[in-house]
């Protein structure tokens, strides 16, 4: 879901036309023009405020949030998914594009802007007046297909505020100097990144890359949409991940009035079911 494509849906100029801003899968998930225009009309330095109700379900306290420098970086799969487990339609194209079907409400955009501002693409951050660095991620990983959704919409680097890696064996030259192409083993690269200092690593998608990295994922942040697809691109791709039951602890849960749930799960020590 590409926020880049969001830009194509609004009648306004680039800095205020985010017809879709946010799926942060690929985030980019689009939103309605009215919701974005309303959010972008705020003072540039002011962070968007939630107008609905956020319901926090009881969950254990996450020690990593209290002591962020006391552990190795985590690989976090931060992804929007349907109730039946799909992140896109059968063709893998942006489900929030001009002909998209993914629901993106104003409270969804606002929650992302307040809680995960670094997952918003640069045009959306500009339109919403967001300058906050964010506390979760300083690095984003994408597969070629997810990345090309943005390129095809005219955005060679949606996340210039993050270190941006694209895993591909077919692209040989990066469309943007801020995007580093990786043709080597994604598992080895992620292990290398985890050993470096910094914030956590955002696995943006798509499903095939997530499947290849499933064993390295330390945290899942599932943005569960009030939507079913029947078929499409699964959370971990089509057959990319081996059968390996893995247990997680729920460490946070937020329910938006519009129906989306933000569910955070940390892999249990040991992990195997």
PDB file of C-alpha atoms in Angstrom:
ATOM      1  CA  UNK A   1       0.000   0.000   0.000  1.00  0.00           C
ATOM      2  CA  UNK A   2       1.708   3.005  -1.079  1.00  0.00           C
ATOM      3  CA  UNK A   3       1.401   6.456   0.175  1.00  0.00           C
ATOM      4  CA  UNK A   4       2.954   7.428  -3.018  1.00  0.00           C
ATOM      5  CA  UNK A   5      -0.120   6.339  -4.814  1.00  0.00           C
ATOM      6  CA  UNK A   6      -2.079   8.381  -2.376  1.00  0.00           C
ATOM      7  CA  UNK A   7      -0.645  11.423  -3.916  1.00  0.00           C
ATOM      8  CA  UNK A   8      -2.244  10.531  -7.198  1.00  0.00           C
ATOM      9  CA  UNK A   9      -5.736  10.486  -5.716  1.00  0.00           C
ATOM     10  CA  UNK A  10      -5.945  14.037  -4.395  1.00  0.00           C
ATOM     11  CA  UNK A  11      -6.728  17.079  -6.562  1.00  0.00           C
ATOM     12  CA  UNK A  12      -4.287  19.271  -4.662  1.00  0.00           C
ATOM     13  CA  UNK A  13      -0.629  19.926  -5.394  1.00  0.00           C
ATOM     14  CA  UNK A  14       2.072  17.486  -4.266  1.00  0.00           C
ATOM     15  CA  UNK A  15       2.633  18.858  -0.783  1.00  0.00           C
ATOM     16  CA  UNK A  16      -1.040  18.666   0.121  1.00  0.00           C
ATOM     17  CA  UNK A  17      -2.364  15.939  -2.147  1.00  0.00           C
ATOM     18  CA  UNK A  18      -2.055  12.764  -0.297  1.00  0.00           C
ATOM     19  CA  UNK A  19      -5.141  11.000  -1.332  1.00  0.00           C
ATOM     20  CA  UNK A  20      -3.579   8.124   0.383  1.00  0.00           C
ATOM     21  CA  UNK A  21      -1.045   8.274   2.976  1.00  0.00           C
ATOM     22  CA  UNK A  22      -0.388   5.318   4.750  1.00  0.00           C
ATOM     23  CA  UNK A  23      -0.205   1.839   4.777  1.00  0.00           C
ATOM     24  CA  UNK A  24       3.096   1.571   6.185  1.00  0.00           C
ATOM     25  CA  UNK A  25       3.168  -1.769   4.833  1.00  0.00           C
ATOM     26  CA  UNK A  26       4.541  -0.361   2.056  1.00  0.00           C
ATOM     27  CA  UNK A  27       2.994   2.510   3.414  1.00  0.00           C
ATOM     28  CA  UNK A  28       1.843   3.651   2.222  1.00  0.00           C
ATOM     29  CA  UNK A  29      -1.959   2.957   2.567  1.00  0.00           C
ATOM     30  CA  UNK A  30      -4.114   5.555   1.068  1.00  0.00           C
ATOM     31  CA  UNK A  31      -6.751   7.560   2.735  1.00  0.00           C
ATOM     32  CA  UNK A  32      -9.634   9.659   1.607  1.00  0.00           C
ATOM     33  CA  UNK A  33      -8.873  13.109   0.231  1.00  0.00           C
ATOM     34  CA  UNK A  34     -11.070  14.779   2.849  1.00  0.00           C
ATOM     35  CA  UNK A  35      -9.337  13.042   5.756  1.00  0.00           C
ATOM     36  CA  UNK A  36      -5.907  13.979   4.502  1.00  0.00           C
ATOM     37  CA  UNK A  37      -6.833  17.518   3.625  1.00  0.00           C
ATOM     38  CA  UNK A  38      -8.314  17.991   7.093  1.00  0.00           C
ATOM     39  CA  UNK A  39      -5.176  16.644   8.721  1.00  0.00           C
ATOM     40  CA  UNK A  40      -2.871  18.701   6.488  1.00  0.00           C
ATOM     41  CA  UNK A  41      -4.732  21.923   7.308  1.00  0.00           C
ATOM     42  CA  UNK A  42      -3.210  21.997  10.791  1.00  0.00           C
ATOM     43  CA  UNK A  43      -0.318  24.278  11.694  1.00  0.00           C
ATOM     44  CA  UNK A  44       2.903  22.891  10.159  1.00  0.00           C
ATOM     45  CA  UNK A  45       4.667  22.399  13.475  1.00  0.00           C
ATOM     46  CA  UNK A  46       1.695  20.852  15.237  1.00  0.00           C
ATOM     47  CA  UNK A  47       1.335  17.104  15.378  1.00  0.00           C
ATOM     48  CA  UNK A  48      -2.097  15.776  14.318  1.00  0.00           C
ATOM     49  CA  UNK A  49      -4.433  15.077  17.222  1.00  0.00           C
ATOM     50  CA  UNK A  50      -6.745  12.093  17.461  1.00  0.00           C
ATOM     51  CA  UNK A  51     -10.391  12.974  17.281  1.00  0.00           C
ATOM     52  CA  UNK A  52     -11.778   9.521  17.994  1.00  0.00           C
ATOM     53  CA  UNK A  53     -11.224   7.135  20.866  1.00  0.00           C
ATOM     54  CA  UNK A  54      -8.189   4.942  21.271  1.00  0.00           C
ATOM     55  CA  UNK A  55      -8.801   1.863  23.367  1.00  0.00           C
ATOM     56  CA  UNK A  56      -5.699   0.302  24.905  1.00  0.00           C
ATOM     57  CA  UNK A  57      -6.191  -3.310  25.824  1.00  0.00           C
ATOM     58  CA  UNK A  58      -4.300  -4.549  28.895  1.00  0.00           C
ATOM     59  CA  UNK A  59      -0.907  -5.952  27.975  1.00  0.00           C
ATOM     60  CA  UNK A  60       2.421  -6.574  29.706  1.00  0.00           C
ATOM     61  CA  UNK A  61       4.856  -3.667  29.878  1.00  0.00           C
ATOM     62  CA  UNK A  62       7.483  -3.886  27.133  1.00  0.00           C
ATOM     63  CA  UNK A  63      10.915  -3.546  28.801  1.00  0.00           C
ATOM     64  CA  UNK A  64      12.527  -2.527  25.502  1.00  0.00           C
ATOM     65  CA  UNK A  65      10.453   0.654  25.484  1.00  0.00           C
ATOM     66  CA  UNK A  66      11.784   1.610  28.910  1.00  0.00           C
ATOM     67  CA  UNK A  67      15.399   0.736  28.138  1.00  0.00           C
ATOM     68  CA  UNK A  68      15.773   1.131  24.347  1.00  0.00           C
ATOM     69  CA  UNK A  69      19.578   1.068  24.413  1.00  0.00           C
ATOM     70  CA  UNK A  70      19.905  -2.101  26.475  1.00  0.00           C
ATOM     71  CA  UNK A  71      19.483  -4.699  23.731  1.00  0.00           C
ATOM     72  CA  UNK A  72      20.193  -5.680  20.153  1.00  0.00           C
ATOM     73  CA  UNK A  73      18.122  -4.053  17.415  1.00  0.00           C
ATOM     74  CA  UNK A  74      14.904  -5.864  16.552  1.00  0.00           C
ATOM     75  CA  UNK A  75      13.544  -6.726  13.130  1.00  0.00           C
ATOM     76  CA  UNK A  76       9.911  -5.567  13.252  1.00  0.00           C
ATOM     77  CA  UNK A  77       7.363  -6.638  10.645  1.00  0.00           C
ATOM     78  CA  UNK A  78       5.050  -3.597  10.753  1.00  0.00           C
ATOM     79  CA  UNK A  79       2.294  -4.490   8.315  1.00  0.00           C
ATOM     80  CA  UNK A  80      -1.357  -3.921   7.443  1.00  0.00           C
ATOM     81  CA  UNK A  81      -3.255  -7.171   7.019  1.00  0.00           C
ATOM     82  CA  UNK A  82      -6.830  -8.254   6.373  1.00  0.00           C
ATOM     83  CA  UNK A  83      -8.808 -10.388   8.801  1.00  0.00           C
ATOM     84  CA  UNK A  84      -8.140 -13.418   6.604  1.00  0.00           C
ATOM     85  CA  UNK A  85      -4.397 -12.844   6.475  1.00  0.00           C
ATOM     86  CA  UNK A  86      -3.698 -10.986   3.211  1.00  0.00           C
ATOM     87  CA  UNK A  87      -1.624  -7.838   2.711  1.00  0.00           C
ATOM     88  CA  UNK A  88      -2.603  -7.174  -0.924  1.00  0.00           C
ATOM     89  CA  UNK A  89      -4.713  -8.564  -3.754  1.00  0.00           C
ATOM     90  CA  UNK A  90      -3.702 -11.523  -5.952  1.00  0.00           C
ATOM     91  CA  UNK A  91      -1.578  -9.368  -8.277  1.00  0.00           C
ATOM     92  CA  UNK A  92       0.352  -7.766  -5.425  1.00  0.00           C
ATOM     93  CA  UNK A  93      -0.372  -4.221  -6.609  1.00  0.00           C
ATOM     94  CA  UNK A  94      -0.992  -1.333  -4.257  1.00  0.00           C
ATOM     95  CA  UNK A  95      -4.443  -1.931  -2.669  1.00  0.00           C
ATOM     96  CA  UNK A  96      -4.732   1.756  -1.847  1.00  0.00           C
ATOM     97  CA  UNK A  97      -4.077   3.076  -5.335  1.00  0.00           C
ATOM     98  CA  UNK A  98      -6.648   4.832  -7.531  1.00  0.00           C
ATOM     99  CA  UNK A  99      -8.617   1.598  -7.879  1.00  0.00           C
ATOM    100  CA  UNK A 100      -7.755   0.321  -4.428  1.00  0.00           C
ATOM    101  CA  UNK A 101     -10.029  -1.339  -1.902  1.00  0.00           C
ATOM    102  CA  UNK A 102      -8.205  -1.011   1.434  1.00  0.00           C
ATOM    103  CA  UNK A 103     -10.019   1.112   4.062  1.00  0.00           C
ATOM    104  CA  UNK A 104      -7.940   3.939   5.530  1.00  0.00           C
ATOM    105  CA  UNK A 105      -9.784   6.143   8.021  1.00  0.00           C
ATOM    106  CA  UNK A 106      -8.760   9.473   9.509  1.00  0.00           C
ATOM    107  CA  UNK A 107      -8.063   7.985  12.949  1.00  0.00           C
ATOM    108  CA  UNK A 108      -5.762   5.441  11.284  1.00  0.00           C
ATOM    109  CA  UNK A 109      -3.724   8.207   9.668  1.00  0.00           C
ATOM    110  CA  UNK A 110      -3.618  10.180  12.885  1.00  0.00           C
ATOM    111  CA  UNK A 111      -2.516   7.206  14.964  1.00  0.00           C
ATOM    112  CA  UNK A 112       0.348   6.559  12.565  1.00  0.00           C
ATOM    113  CA  UNK A 113       1.306  10.237  12.575  1.00  0.00           C
ATOM    114  CA  UNK A 114       1.381  10.346  16.362  1.00  0.00           C
ATOM    115  CA  UNK A 115       2.850   6.939  17.150  1.00  0.00           C
ATOM    116  CA  UNK A 116       4.832   5.829  14.097  1.00  0.00           C
ATOM    117  CA  UNK A 117       5.633   9.060  12.196  1.00  0.00           C
ATOM    118  CA  UNK A 118       8.761   7.572  10.644  1.00  0.00           C
ATOM    119  CA  UNK A 119       6.636   5.044   8.738  1.00  0.00           C
ATOM    120  CA  UNK A 120       4.925   7.790   6.758  1.00  0.00           C
ATOM    121  CA  UNK A 121       6.507   8.518   3.354  1.00  0.00           C
ATOM    122  CA  UNK A 122       8.185  11.878   2.886  1.00  0.00           C
ATOM    123  CA  UNK A 123       5.375  13.494   0.836  1.00  0.00           C
ATOM    124  CA  UNK A 124       2.842  12.535   3.501  1.00  0.00           C
ATOM    125  CA  UNK A 125       5.062  13.871   6.285  1.00  0.00           C
ATOM    126  CA  UNK A 126       5.374  17.156   4.431  1.00  0.00           C
ATOM    127  CA  UNK A 127       1.653  17.437   3.749  1.00  0.00           C
ATOM    128  CA  UNK A 128       0.807  16.702   7.383  1.00  0.00           C
ATOM    129  CA  UNK A 129       3.492  19.001   8.758  1.00  0.00           C
ATOM    130  CA  UNK A 130       5.318  16.140  10.477  1.00  0.00           C
ATOM    131  CA  UNK A 131       8.953  16.649  11.410  1.00  0.00           C
ATOM    132  CA  UNK A 132       9.169  14.179  14.310  1.00  0.00           C
ATOM    133  CA  UNK A 133      11.988  11.701  13.902  1.00  0.00           C
ATOM    134  CA  UNK A 134      10.059   8.876  15.516  1.00  0.00           C
ATOM    135  CA  UNK A 135      11.150   6.537  18.264  1.00  0.00           C
ATOM    136  CA  UNK A 136      10.817   3.115  16.669  1.00  0.00           C
ATOM    137  CA  UNK A 137      12.803   2.798  13.431  1.00  0.00           C
ATOM    138  CA  UNK A 138      15.784   4.303  11.628  1.00  0.00           C
ATOM    139  CA  UNK A 139      16.009   1.654   8.887  1.00  0.00           C
ATOM    140  CA  UNK A 140      13.470   0.276   6.405  1.00  0.00           C
ATOM    141  CA  UNK A 141      13.650  -2.918   4.319  1.00  0.00           C
ATOM    142  CA  UNK A 142      11.600  -3.607   1.193  1.00  0.00           C
ATOM    143  CA  UNK A 143      11.413  -6.281  -1.455  1.00  0.00           C
ATOM    144  CA  UNK A 144      11.650  -5.270  -5.109  1.00  0.00           C
ATOM    145  CA  UNK A 145       7.924  -5.553  -5.876  1.00  0.00           C
ATOM    146  CA  UNK A 146       6.904  -3.443  -2.892  1.00  0.00           C
ATOM    147  CA  UNK A 147       9.550  -0.851  -3.698  1.00  0.00           C
ATOM    148  CA  UNK A 148       8.547  -0.689  -7.373  1.00  0.00           C
ATOM    149  CA  UNK A 149       4.970   0.220  -6.419  1.00  0.00           C
ATOM    150  CA  UNK A 150       6.431   3.534  -5.257  1.00  0.00           C
ATOM    151  CA  UNK A 151       8.785   3.923  -8.223  1.00  0.00           C
ATOM    152  CA  UNK A 152       5.927   3.326 -10.649  1.00  0.00           C
ATOM    153  CA  UNK A 153       3.982   6.085  -8.879  1.00  0.00           C
ATOM    154  CA  UNK A 154       6.907   8.476  -9.365  1.00  0.00           C
ATOM    155  CA  UNK A 155       8.656   8.170  -5.985  1.00  0.00           C
ATOM    156  CA  UNK A 156      12.122   6.623  -6.063  1.00  0.00           C
ATOM    157  CA  UNK A 157      12.622   7.022  -2.315  1.00  0.00           C
ATOM    158  CA  UNK A 158       9.593   7.364  -0.062  1.00  0.00           C
ATOM    159  CA  UNK A 159      11.686   7.226   3.096  1.00  0.00           C
ATOM    160  CA  UNK A 160      14.691   9.558   2.733  1.00  0.00           C
ATOM    161  CA  UNK A 161      14.563  10.093   6.500  1.00  0.00           C
ATOM    162  CA  UNK A 162      15.457   6.400   7.026  1.00  0.00           C
ATOM    163  CA  UNK A 163      18.257   4.123   5.873  1.00  0.00           C
ATOM    164  CA  UNK A 164      16.545   2.416   2.969  1.00  0.00           C
ATOM    165  CA  UNK A 165      17.437  -1.067   1.696  1.00  0.00           C
ATOM    166  CA  UNK A 166      15.757  -2.870  -1.210  1.00  0.00           C
ATOM    167  CA  UNK A 167      16.380  -6.595  -1.674  1.00  0.00           C
ATOM    168  CA  UNK A 168      16.561  -7.506  -5.336  1.00  0.00           C
ATOM    169  CA  UNK A 169      18.534  -9.636  -7.761  1.00  0.00           C
ATOM    170  CA  UNK A 170      17.048  -8.028 -10.852  1.00  0.00           C
ATOM    171  CA  UNK A 171      17.606  -4.307 -10.271  1.00  0.00           C
ATOM    172  CA  UNK A 172      21.241  -3.490 -10.912  1.00  0.00           C
ATOM    173  CA  UNK A 173      21.212   0.280 -10.420  1.00  0.00           C
ATOM    174  CA  UNK A 174      19.394   2.167  -7.688  1.00  0.00           C
ATOM    175  CA  UNK A 175      16.875   4.767  -8.913  1.00  0.00           C
ATOM    176  CA  UNK A 176      17.838   6.972  -5.955  1.00  0.00           C
ATOM    177  CA  UNK A 177      21.178   7.536  -4.186  1.00  0.00           C
ATOM    178  CA  UNK A 178      19.427   7.151  -0.831  1.00  0.00           C
ATOM    179  CA  UNK A 179      18.248   3.620  -1.651  1.00  0.00           C
ATOM    180  CA  UNK A 180      20.766   0.792  -1.303  1.00  0.00           C
ATOM    181  CA  UNK A 181      20.165  -2.355  -3.347  1.00  0.00           C
ATOM    182  CA  UNK A 182      20.998  -5.671  -1.680  1.00  0.00           C
ATOM    183  CA  UNK A 183      21.492  -8.754  -3.842  1.00  0.00           C
ATOM    184  CA  UNK A 184      22.965 -10.971  -1.131  1.00  0.00           C
ATOM    185  CA  UNK A 185      21.239 -13.247   1.391  1.00  0.00           C
ATOM    186  CA  UNK A 186      18.611 -11.181   3.260  1.00  0.00           C
ATOM    187  CA  UNK A 187      19.104 -13.199   6.460  1.00  0.00           C
ATOM    188  CA  UNK A 188      22.830 -12.444   6.528  1.00  0.00           C
ATOM    189  CA  UNK A 189      22.171  -8.746   5.859  1.00  0.00           C
ATOM    190  CA  UNK A 190      19.589  -8.478   8.614  1.00  0.00           C
ATOM    191  CA  UNK A 191      21.902 -10.168  11.112  1.00  0.00           C
ATOM    192  CA  UNK A 192      24.585  -7.660  10.155  1.00  0.00           C
ATOM    193  CA  UNK A 193      22.187  -4.749  10.658  1.00  0.00           C
ATOM    194  CA  UNK A 194      21.041  -6.093  14.034  1.00  0.00           C
ATOM    195  CA  UNK A 195      24.619  -5.979  15.299  1.00  0.00           C
ATOM    196  CA  UNK A 196      24.892  -2.274  14.496  1.00  0.00           C
ATOM    197  CA  UNK A 197      23.877   0.499  16.862  1.00  0.00           C
ATOM    198  CA  UNK A 198      20.587   2.223  16.192  1.00  0.00           C
ATOM    199  CA  UNK A 199      16.838   1.966  16.455  1.00  0.00           C
ATOM    200  CA  UNK A 200      14.834  -1.025  15.316  1.00  0.00           C
ATOM    201  CA  UNK A 201      14.589  -2.185  11.705  1.00  0.00           C
ATOM    202  CA  UNK A 202      11.260  -1.890   9.916  1.00  0.00           C
ATOM    203  CA  UNK A 203      10.401  -4.756   7.588  1.00  0.00           C
ATOM    204  CA  UNK A 204       7.964  -2.999   5.270  1.00  0.00           C
ATOM    205  CA  UNK A 205       7.192  -5.917   2.959  1.00  0.00           C
ATOM    206  CA  UNK A 206       6.293  -7.595   0.852  1.00  0.00           C
ATOM    207  CA  UNK A 207       5.209 -11.086   1.721  1.00  0.00           C
ATOM    208  CA  UNK A 208       8.013 -12.909  -0.085  1.00  0.00           C
ATOM    209  CA  UNK A 209      10.736 -10.979   1.728  1.00  0.00           C
ATOM    210  CA  UNK A 210       8.876 -11.430   5.016  1.00  0.00           C
ATOM    211  CA  UNK A 211       8.729 -15.175   4.343  1.00  0.00           C
ATOM    212  CA  UNK A 212      12.464 -15.314   3.718  1.00  0.00           C
ATOM    213  CA  UNK A 213      13.115 -13.372   6.936  1.00  0.00           C
ATOM    214  CA  UNK A 214      10.465 -15.008   9.094  1.00  0.00           C
ATOM    215  CA  UNK A 215      13.000 -16.636  11.398  1.00  0.00           C
ATOM    216  CA  UNK A 216      14.670 -13.262  12.006  1.00  0.00           C
ATOM    217  CA  UNK A 217      11.483 -11.359  12.905  1.00  0.00           C
ATOM    218  CA  UNK A 218      11.534 -10.378  16.577  1.00  0.00           C
ATOM    219  CA  UNK A 219       8.320  -8.373  16.690  1.00  0.00           C
ATOM    220  CA  UNK A 220       5.082  -8.252  14.720  1.00  0.00           C
ATOM    221  CA  UNK A 221       3.008  -5.080  14.645  1.00  0.00           C
ATOM    222  CA  UNK A 222      -0.138  -6.148  12.826  1.00  0.00           C
ATOM    223  CA  UNK A 223      -2.495  -3.425  11.671  1.00  0.00           C
ATOM    224  CA  UNK A 224      -5.565  -5.626  11.410  1.00  0.00           C
ATOM    225  CA  UNK A 225      -8.069  -4.055   9.023  1.00  0.00           C
ATOM    226  CA  UNK A 226     -11.848  -4.638   9.173  1.00  0.00           C
ATOM    227  CA  UNK A 227     -11.670  -6.330   5.780  1.00  0.00           C
ATOM    228  CA  UNK A 228     -11.577  -9.785   4.188  1.00  0.00           C
ATOM    229  CA  UNK A 229     -10.228 -10.530   0.710  1.00  0.00           C
ATOM    230  CA  UNK A 230     -10.806 -14.233   0.076  1.00  0.00           C
ATOM    231  CA  UNK A 231      -7.496 -14.525  -1.768  1.00  0.00           C
ATOM    232  CA  UNK A 232      -4.421 -12.410  -2.316  1.00  0.00           C
ATOM    233  CA  UNK A 233      -0.836 -11.970  -1.142  1.00  0.00           C
ATOM    234  CA  UNK A 234      -0.413 -13.740   2.230  1.00  0.00           C
ATOM    235  CA  UNK A 235       1.332 -12.188   5.217  1.00  0.00           C
ATOM    236  CA  UNK A 236       4.433 -14.317   4.582  1.00  0.00           C
ATOM    237  CA  UNK A 237       4.144 -14.743   0.831  1.00  0.00           C
ATOM    238  CA  UNK A 238       3.187 -17.744  -1.237  1.00  0.00           C
ATOM    239  CA  UNK A 239       5.178 -20.715   0.006  1.00  0.00           C
ATOM    240  CA  UNK A 240       8.297 -18.711   0.869  1.00  0.00           C
ATOM    241  CA  UNK A 241       8.264 -19.606   4.557  1.00  0.00           C
ATOM    242  CA  UNK A 242       8.710 -23.151   5.845  1.00  0.00           C
ATOM    243  CA  UNK A 243       6.224 -24.662   8.275  1.00  0.00           C
ATOM    244  CA  UNK A 244       7.551 -23.589  11.669  1.00  0.00           C
ATOM    245  CA  UNK A 245       5.000 -22.804  14.423  1.00  0.00           C
ATOM    246  CA  UNK A 246       6.268 -19.861  16.476  1.00  0.00           C
ATOM    247  CA  UNK A 247       4.879 -18.448  19.724  1.00  0.00           C
ATOM    248  CA  UNK A 248       4.537 -14.744  20.531  1.00  0.00           C
ATOM    249  CA  UNK A 249       3.565 -12.661  23.561  1.00  0.00           C
ATOM    250  CA  UNK A 250       1.107  -9.829  23.016  1.00  0.00           C
ATOM    251  CA  UNK A 251       2.773  -6.697  24.376  1.00  0.00           C
ATOM    252  CA  UNK A 252       0.387  -3.996  23.171  1.00  0.00           C
ATOM    253  CA  UNK A 253      -3.004  -3.536  21.538  1.00  0.00           C
ATOM    254  CA  UNK A 254      -4.819  -0.424  20.343  1.00  0.00           C
ATOM    255  CA  UNK A 255      -8.356  -0.442  18.954  1.00  0.00           C
ATOM    256  CA  UNK A 256      -9.396   2.451  16.696  1.00  0.00           C
ATOM    257  CA  UNK A 257     -13.016   3.556  16.439  1.00  0.00           C
ATOM    258  CA  UNK A 258     -12.872   2.972  12.672  1.00  0.00           C
ATOM    259  CA  UNK A 259     -12.252  -0.733  13.258  1.00  0.00           C
ATOM    260  CA  UNK A 260      -8.518  -1.224  12.749  1.00  0.00           C
ATOM    261  CA  UNK A 261      -6.551  -2.927  15.533  1.00  0.00           C
ATOM    262  CA  UNK A 262      -2.843  -2.298  16.108  1.00  0.00           C
ATOM    263  CA  UNK A 263      -1.609  -5.544  17.675  1.00  0.00           C
ATOM    264  CA  UNK A 264       1.991  -5.905  18.862  1.00  0.00           C
ATOM    265  CA  UNK A 265       3.524  -9.338  19.435  1.00  0.00           C
ATOM    266  CA  UNK A 266       7.053 -10.157  20.600  1.00  0.00           C
ATOM    267  CA  UNK A 267       8.556 -13.536  19.830  1.00  0.00           C
ATOM    268  CA  UNK A 268       8.779 -15.687  22.935  1.00  0.00           C
ATOM    269  CA  UNK A 269      12.217 -16.684  24.148  1.00  0.00           C
ATOM    270  CA  UNK A 270      12.986 -19.878  22.315  1.00  0.00           C
ATOM    271  CA  UNK A 271      10.170 -19.076  19.918  1.00  0.00           C
ATOM    272  CA  UNK A 272       9.255 -22.565  18.733  1.00  0.00           C
ATOM    273  CA  UNK A 273       5.791 -23.819  19.587  1.00  0.00           C
TER     274      UNK A 273
END
